[in-house]
Every structure is written in C-alpha cells, then in structure tokens.
Tab-separated table of N, CA and C in Angstrom:
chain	number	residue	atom	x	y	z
A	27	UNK	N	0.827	-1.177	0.000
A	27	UNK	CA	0.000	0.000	0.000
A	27	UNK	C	0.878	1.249	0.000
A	28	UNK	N	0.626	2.294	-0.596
A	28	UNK	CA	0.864	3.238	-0.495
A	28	UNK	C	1.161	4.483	0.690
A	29	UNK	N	2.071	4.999	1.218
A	29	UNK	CA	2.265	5.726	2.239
A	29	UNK	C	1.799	7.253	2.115
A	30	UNK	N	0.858	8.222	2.521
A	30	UNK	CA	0.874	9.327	2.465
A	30	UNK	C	1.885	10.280	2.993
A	31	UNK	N	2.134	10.972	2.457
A	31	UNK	CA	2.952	11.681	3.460
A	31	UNK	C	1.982	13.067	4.009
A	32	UNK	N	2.936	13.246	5.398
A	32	UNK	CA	2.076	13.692	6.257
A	32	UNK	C	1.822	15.600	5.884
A	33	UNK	N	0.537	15.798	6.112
A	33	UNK	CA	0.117	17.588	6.070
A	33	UNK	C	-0.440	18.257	7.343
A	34	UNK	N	0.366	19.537	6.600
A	34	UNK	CA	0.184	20.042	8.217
A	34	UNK	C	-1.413	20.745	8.258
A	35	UNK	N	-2.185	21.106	9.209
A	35	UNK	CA	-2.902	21.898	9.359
A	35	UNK	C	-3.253	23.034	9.945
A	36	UNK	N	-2.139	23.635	10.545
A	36	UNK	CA	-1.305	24.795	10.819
A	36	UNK	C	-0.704	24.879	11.362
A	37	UNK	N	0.334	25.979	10.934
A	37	UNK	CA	1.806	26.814	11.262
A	37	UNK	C	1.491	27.430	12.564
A	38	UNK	N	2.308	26.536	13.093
A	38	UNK	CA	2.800	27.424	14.603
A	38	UNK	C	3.943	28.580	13.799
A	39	UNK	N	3.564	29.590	14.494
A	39	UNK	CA	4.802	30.539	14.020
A	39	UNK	C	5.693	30.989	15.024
A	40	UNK	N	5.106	30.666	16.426
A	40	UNK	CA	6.371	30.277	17.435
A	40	UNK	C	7.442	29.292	16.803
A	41	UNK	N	6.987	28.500	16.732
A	41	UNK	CA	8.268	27.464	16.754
A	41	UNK	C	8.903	27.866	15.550
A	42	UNK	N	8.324	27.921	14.625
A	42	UNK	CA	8.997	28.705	12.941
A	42	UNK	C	10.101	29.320	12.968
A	43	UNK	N	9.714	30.828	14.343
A	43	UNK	CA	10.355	31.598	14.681
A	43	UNK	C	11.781	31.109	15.311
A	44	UNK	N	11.292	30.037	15.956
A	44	UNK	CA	12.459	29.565	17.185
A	44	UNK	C	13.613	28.604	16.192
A	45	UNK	N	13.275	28.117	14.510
A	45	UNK	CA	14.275	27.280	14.235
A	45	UNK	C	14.414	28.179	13.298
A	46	UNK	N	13.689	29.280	12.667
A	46	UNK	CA	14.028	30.112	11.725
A	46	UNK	C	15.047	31.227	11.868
A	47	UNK	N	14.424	31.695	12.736
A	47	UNK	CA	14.650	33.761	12.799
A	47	UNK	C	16.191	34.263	13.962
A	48	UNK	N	15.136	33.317	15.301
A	48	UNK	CA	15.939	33.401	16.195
A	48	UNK	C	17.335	32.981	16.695
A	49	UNK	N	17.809	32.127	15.937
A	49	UNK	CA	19.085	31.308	16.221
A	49	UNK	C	20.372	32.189	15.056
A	50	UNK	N	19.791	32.720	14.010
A	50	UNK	CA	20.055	33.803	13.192
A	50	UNK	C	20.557	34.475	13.694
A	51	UNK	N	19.371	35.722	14.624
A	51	UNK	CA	19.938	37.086	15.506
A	51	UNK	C	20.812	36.434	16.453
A	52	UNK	N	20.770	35.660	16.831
A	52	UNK	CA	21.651	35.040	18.521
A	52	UNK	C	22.923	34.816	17.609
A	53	UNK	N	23.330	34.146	16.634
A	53	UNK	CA	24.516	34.140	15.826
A	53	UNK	C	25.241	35.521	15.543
A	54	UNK	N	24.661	36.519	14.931
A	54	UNK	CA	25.132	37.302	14.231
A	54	UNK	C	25.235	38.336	15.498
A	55	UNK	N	24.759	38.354	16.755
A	55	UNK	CA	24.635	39.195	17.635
A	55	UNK	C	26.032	38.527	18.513
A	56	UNK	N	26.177	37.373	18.394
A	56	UNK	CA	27.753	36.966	19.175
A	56	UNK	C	28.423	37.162	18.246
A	57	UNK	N	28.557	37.531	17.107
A	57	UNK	CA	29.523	37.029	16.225
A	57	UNK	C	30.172	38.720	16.589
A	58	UNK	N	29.111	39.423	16.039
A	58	UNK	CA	29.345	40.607	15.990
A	58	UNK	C	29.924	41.458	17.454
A	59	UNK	N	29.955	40.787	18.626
A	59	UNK	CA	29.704	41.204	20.156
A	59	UNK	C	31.494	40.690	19.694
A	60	UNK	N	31.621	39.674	19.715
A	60	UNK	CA	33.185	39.016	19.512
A	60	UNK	C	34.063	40.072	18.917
A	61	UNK	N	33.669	40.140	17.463
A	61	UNK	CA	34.078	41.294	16.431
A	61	UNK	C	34.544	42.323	17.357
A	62	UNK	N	33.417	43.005	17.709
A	62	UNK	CA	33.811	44.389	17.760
A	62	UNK	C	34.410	44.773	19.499
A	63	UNK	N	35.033	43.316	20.394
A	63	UNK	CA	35.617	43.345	21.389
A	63	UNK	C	36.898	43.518	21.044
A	64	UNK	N	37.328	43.143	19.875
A	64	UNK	CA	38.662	42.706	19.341
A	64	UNK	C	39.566	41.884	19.986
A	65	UNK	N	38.418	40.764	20.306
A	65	UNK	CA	39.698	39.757	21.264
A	65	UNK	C	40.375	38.607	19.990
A	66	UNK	N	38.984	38.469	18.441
A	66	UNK	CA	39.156	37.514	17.729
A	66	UNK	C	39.655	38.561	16.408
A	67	UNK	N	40.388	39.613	16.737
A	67	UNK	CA	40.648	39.964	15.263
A	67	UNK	C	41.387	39.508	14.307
A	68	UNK	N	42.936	39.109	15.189
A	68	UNK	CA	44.216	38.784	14.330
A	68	UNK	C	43.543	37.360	14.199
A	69	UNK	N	43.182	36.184	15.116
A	69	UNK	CA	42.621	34.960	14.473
A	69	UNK	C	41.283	34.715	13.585
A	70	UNK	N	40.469	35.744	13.204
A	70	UNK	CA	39.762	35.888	12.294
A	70	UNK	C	40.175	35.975	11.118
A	71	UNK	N	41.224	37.117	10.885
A	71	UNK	CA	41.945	37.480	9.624
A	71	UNK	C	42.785	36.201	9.437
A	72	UNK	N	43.331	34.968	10.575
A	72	UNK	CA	43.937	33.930	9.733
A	72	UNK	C	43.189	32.674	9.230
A	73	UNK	N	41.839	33.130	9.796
A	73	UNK	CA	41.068	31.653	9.662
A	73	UNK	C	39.809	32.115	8.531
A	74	UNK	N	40.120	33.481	7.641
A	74	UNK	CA	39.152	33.059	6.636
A	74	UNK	C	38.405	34.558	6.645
A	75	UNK	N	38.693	35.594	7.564
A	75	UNK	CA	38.026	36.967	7.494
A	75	UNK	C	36.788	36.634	8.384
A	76	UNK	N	36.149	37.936	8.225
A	76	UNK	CA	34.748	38.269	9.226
A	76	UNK	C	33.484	36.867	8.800
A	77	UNK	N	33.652	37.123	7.385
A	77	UNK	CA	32.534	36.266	6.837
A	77	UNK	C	32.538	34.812	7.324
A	78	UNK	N	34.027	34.606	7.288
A	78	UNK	CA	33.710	33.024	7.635
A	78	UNK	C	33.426	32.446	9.059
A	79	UNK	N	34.073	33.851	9.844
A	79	UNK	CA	34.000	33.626	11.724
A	79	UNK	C	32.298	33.812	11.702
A	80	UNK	N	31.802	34.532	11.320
A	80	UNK	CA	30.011	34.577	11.372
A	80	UNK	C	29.113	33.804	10.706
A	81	UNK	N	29.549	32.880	9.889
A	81	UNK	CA	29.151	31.647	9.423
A	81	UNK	C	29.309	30.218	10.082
A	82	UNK	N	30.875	30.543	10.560
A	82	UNK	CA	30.725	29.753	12.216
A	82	UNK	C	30.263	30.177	13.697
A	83	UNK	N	29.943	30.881	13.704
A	83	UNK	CA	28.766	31.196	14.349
A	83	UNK	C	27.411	31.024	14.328
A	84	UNK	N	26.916	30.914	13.413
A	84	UNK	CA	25.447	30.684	12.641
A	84	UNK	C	25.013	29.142	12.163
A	85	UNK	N	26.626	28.377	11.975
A	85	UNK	CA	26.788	26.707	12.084
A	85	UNK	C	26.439	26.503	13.282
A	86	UNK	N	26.895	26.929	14.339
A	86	UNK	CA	26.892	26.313	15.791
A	86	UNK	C	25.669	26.413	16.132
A	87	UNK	N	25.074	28.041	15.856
A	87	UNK	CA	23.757	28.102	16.745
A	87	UNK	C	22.847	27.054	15.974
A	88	UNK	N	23.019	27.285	14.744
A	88	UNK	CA	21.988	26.372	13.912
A	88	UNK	C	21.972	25.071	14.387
A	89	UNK	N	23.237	24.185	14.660
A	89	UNK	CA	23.746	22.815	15.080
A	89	UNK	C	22.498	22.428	16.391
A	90	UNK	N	22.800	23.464	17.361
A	90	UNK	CA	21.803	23.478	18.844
A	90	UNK	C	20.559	23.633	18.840
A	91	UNK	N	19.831	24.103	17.980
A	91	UNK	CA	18.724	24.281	17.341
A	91	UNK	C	18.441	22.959	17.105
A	92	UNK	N	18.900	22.344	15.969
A	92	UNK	CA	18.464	21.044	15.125
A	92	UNK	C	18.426	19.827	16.493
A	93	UNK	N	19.886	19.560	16.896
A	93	UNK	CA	19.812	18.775	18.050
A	93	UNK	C	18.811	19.034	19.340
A	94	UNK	N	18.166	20.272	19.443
A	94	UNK	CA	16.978	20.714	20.415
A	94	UNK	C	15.970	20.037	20.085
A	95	UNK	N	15.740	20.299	18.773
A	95	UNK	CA	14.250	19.920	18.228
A	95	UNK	C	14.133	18.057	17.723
A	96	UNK	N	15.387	17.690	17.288
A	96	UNK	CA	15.549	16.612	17.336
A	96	UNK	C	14.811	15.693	18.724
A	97	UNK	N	15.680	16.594	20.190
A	97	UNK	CA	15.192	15.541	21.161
A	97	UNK	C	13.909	15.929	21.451
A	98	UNK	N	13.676	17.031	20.619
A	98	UNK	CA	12.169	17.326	21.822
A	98	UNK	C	11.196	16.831	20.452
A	99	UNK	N	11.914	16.123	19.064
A	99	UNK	CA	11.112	15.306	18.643
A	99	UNK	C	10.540	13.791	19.125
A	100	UNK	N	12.041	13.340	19.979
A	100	UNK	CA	11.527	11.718	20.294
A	100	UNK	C	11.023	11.940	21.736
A	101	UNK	N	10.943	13.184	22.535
A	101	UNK	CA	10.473	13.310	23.524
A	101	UNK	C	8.671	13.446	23.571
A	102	UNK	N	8.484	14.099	22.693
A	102	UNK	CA	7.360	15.070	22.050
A	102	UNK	C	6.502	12.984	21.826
A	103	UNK	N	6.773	11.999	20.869
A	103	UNK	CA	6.718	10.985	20.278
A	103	UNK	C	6.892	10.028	20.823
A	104	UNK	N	7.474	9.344	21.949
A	104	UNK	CA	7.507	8.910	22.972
A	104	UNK	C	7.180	8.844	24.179
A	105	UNK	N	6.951	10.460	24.759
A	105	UNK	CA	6.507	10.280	26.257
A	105	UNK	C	5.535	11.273	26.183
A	106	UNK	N	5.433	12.235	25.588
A	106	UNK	CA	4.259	13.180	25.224
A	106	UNK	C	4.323	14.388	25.494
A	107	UNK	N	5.786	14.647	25.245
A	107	UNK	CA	6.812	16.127	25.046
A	107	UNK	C	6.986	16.306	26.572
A	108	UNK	N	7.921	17.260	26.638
A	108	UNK	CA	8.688	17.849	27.705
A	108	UNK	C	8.042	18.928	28.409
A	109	UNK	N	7.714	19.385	29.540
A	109	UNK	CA	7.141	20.843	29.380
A	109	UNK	C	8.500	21.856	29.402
A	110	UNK	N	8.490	22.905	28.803
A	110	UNK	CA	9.496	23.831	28.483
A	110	UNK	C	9.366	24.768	29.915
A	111	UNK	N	8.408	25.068	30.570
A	111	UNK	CA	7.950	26.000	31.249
A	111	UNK	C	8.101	27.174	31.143
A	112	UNK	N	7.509	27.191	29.839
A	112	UNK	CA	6.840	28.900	29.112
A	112	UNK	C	5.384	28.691	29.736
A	113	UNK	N	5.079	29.825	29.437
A	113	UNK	CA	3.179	30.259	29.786
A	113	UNK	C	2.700	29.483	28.664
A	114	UNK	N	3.154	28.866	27.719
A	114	UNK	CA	2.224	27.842	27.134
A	114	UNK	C	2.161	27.026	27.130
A	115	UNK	N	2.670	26.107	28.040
A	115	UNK	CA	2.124	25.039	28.830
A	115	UNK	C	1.263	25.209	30.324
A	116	UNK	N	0.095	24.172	29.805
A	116	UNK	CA	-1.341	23.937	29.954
A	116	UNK	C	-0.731	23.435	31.804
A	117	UNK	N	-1.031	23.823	32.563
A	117	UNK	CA	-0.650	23.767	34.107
A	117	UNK	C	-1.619	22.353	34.144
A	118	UNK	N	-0.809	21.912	34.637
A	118	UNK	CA	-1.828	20.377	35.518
A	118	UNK	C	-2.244	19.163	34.167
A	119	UNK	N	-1.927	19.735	33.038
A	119	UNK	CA	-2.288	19.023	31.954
A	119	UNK	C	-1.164	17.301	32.272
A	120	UNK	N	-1.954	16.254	32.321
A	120	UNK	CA	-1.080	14.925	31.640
A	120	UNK	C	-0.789	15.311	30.859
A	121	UNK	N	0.534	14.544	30.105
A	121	UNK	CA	1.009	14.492	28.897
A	121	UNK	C	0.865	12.924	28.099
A	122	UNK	N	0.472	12.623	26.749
A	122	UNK	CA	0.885	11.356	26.699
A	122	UNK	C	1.483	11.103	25.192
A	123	UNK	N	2.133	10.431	24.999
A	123	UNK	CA	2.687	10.106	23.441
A	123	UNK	C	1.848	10.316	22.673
A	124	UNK	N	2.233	11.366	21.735
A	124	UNK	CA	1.840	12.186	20.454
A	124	UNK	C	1.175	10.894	19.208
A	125	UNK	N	-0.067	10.762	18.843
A	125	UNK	CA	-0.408	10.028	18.065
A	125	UNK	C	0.389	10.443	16.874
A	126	UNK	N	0.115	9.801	15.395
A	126	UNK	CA	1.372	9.760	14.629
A	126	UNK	C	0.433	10.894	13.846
A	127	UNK	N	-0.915	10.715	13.642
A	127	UNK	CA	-1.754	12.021	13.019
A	127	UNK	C	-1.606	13.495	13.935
A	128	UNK	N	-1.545	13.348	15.172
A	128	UNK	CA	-1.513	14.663	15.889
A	128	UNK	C	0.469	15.222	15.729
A	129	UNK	N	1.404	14.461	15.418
A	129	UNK	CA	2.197	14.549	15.687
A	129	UNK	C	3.001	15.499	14.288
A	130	UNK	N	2.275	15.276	13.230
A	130	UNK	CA	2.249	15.752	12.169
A	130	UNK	C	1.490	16.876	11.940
A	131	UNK	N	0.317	17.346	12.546
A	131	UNK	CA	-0.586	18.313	12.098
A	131	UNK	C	-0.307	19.251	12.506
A	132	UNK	N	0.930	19.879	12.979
A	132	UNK	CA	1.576	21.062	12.725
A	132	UNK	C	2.578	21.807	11.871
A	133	UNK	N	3.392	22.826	11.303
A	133	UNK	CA	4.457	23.069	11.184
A	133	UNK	C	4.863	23.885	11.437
A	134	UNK	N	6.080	24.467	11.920
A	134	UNK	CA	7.001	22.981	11.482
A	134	UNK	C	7.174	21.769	13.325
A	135	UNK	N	7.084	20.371	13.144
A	135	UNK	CA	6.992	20.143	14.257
A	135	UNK	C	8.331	19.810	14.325
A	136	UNK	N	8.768	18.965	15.620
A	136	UNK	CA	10.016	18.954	15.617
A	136	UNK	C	10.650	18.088	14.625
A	137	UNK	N	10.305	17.540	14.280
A	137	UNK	CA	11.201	16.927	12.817
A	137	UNK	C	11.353	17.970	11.671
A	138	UNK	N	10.331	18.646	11.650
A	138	UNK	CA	10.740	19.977	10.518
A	138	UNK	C	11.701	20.733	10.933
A	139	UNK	N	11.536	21.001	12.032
A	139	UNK	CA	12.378	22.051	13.099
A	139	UNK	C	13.782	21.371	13.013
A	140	UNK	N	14.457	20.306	13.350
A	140	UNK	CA	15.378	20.093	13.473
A	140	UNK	C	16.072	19.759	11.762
A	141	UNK	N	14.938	19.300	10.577
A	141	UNK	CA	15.842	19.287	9.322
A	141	UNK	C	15.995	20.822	9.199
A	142	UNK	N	15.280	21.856	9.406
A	142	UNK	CA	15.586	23.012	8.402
A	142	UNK	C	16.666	24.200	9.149
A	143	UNK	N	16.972	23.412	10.433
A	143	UNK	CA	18.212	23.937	11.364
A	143	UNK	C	19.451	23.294	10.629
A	144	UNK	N	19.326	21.975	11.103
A	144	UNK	CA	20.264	21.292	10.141
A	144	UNK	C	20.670	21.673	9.041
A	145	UNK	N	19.841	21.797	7.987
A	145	UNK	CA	19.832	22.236	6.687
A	145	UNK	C	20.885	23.513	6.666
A	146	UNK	N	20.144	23.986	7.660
A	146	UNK	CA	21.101	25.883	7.366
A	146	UNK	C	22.632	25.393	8.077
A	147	UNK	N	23.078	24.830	9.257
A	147	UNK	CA	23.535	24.537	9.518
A	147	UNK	C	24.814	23.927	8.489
A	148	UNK	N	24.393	23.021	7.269
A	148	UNK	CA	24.995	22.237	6.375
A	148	UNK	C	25.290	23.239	5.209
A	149	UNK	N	24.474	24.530	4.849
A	149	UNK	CA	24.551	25.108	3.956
A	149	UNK	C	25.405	26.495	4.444
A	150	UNK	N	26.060	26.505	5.979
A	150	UNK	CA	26.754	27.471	6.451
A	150	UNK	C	27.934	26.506	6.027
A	151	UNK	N	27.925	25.462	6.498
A	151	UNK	CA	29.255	24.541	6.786
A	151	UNK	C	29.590	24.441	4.890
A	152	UNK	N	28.904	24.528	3.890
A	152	UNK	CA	29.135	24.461	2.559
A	152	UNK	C	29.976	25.920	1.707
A	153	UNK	N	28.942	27.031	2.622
A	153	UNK	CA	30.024	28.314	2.594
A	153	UNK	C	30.606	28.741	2.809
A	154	UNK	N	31.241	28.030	4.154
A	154	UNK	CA	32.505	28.680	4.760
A	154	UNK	C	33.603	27.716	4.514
C-alpha cells in the first residue's frame, strides 16, 4: 500500500520563529559582540576573514537548534513532550505520546524544526 505523506494543518509561528529567525539574531549578535571586542581579530583574519568567523557562528547556533528539536522530537513521540515552562504550557495538563496524526498536524513540528536547522547549519558549513 501506499504511504501518504504527512500535512500540516497549521503553522505554529512560534516554533517557525524559534528554528528560523531566532538562532540567526543570537549568531550574528555573538559574532558581531566578539568582532567588535577585538579579542578575535588577528585569528579571524587567519582563519578566513569576518565572513567566515560569522558563518561559524550561525553553524553552531543552527547545530543546537536542530539537536533541540531533534530531542524534543523523540520526547514530544515517545513520552508526550517535555514541558518547556513557558506560559504555554497547559498547568496540571497529563502528557501522553503524540499520536502519529496529531504529531504531524503542525508546522514545522520537531522533525521539521530540526531538518531546516540542520539544513542551514549544512549550507553554512558548505560556505565557509
């Protein structure tokens, strides 16, 4: 038989934010904090200039990202996620393993979350 593959039925744009946007500014905001301390100048200029020290920067954060969402995919799929303890978790709520239809009917969930960290992650590590 044939396998569907799975659709979402809506975008969290928290989490979007959290493997998209945010790991971005947190990169380019150390990279740049480093920069302009001048503790990494002379080893910047031997390892490739500004561009490539802020691309390793943007590898790493991206790296922690993917491996985040990774575990809080088999966590999320296994035991019925983690609570983060933000205000959006449901106080007093059980948790229980994510059916394989509920587990999908978001995006991006953590399997999206952790390929498209990855992804950037692999496509920093390709440009630098």
């Amino acid at each position: 038989m044939f396998s569907r593959i799975p659709s979402a039925r809506r975008v969290e744009t928290q989490r979007l934010l959290s493997v998209v946007a945010i790991p971005f500014a947190a990169a380019l905001a150390m990279g740049t904090a480093v920069l302009a301390s001048g503790t990494a100048v002379l080893p910047t200029a031997e390892g490739g200039g500004t561009l490539a020290f802020l691309l390793e920067f943007v590898k790493f954060c991206y790296l922690a990202v993917g491996m985040a969402h990774l575990s809080g995919a088999l966590a999320e799929r296994f035991a019925g996620g983690l609570p983060a303890g933000l205000w959006l978790d449901e106080l007093g709520e059980e948790r229980s393993p994510a059916t394989t239809q509920s587990f999908w009917d978001t995006f991006p969930n953590h399997v999206d979350g952790s390929a498209i960290a990855l992804g950037v992650a692999v496509l920093c590590w390709t440009l630098g």
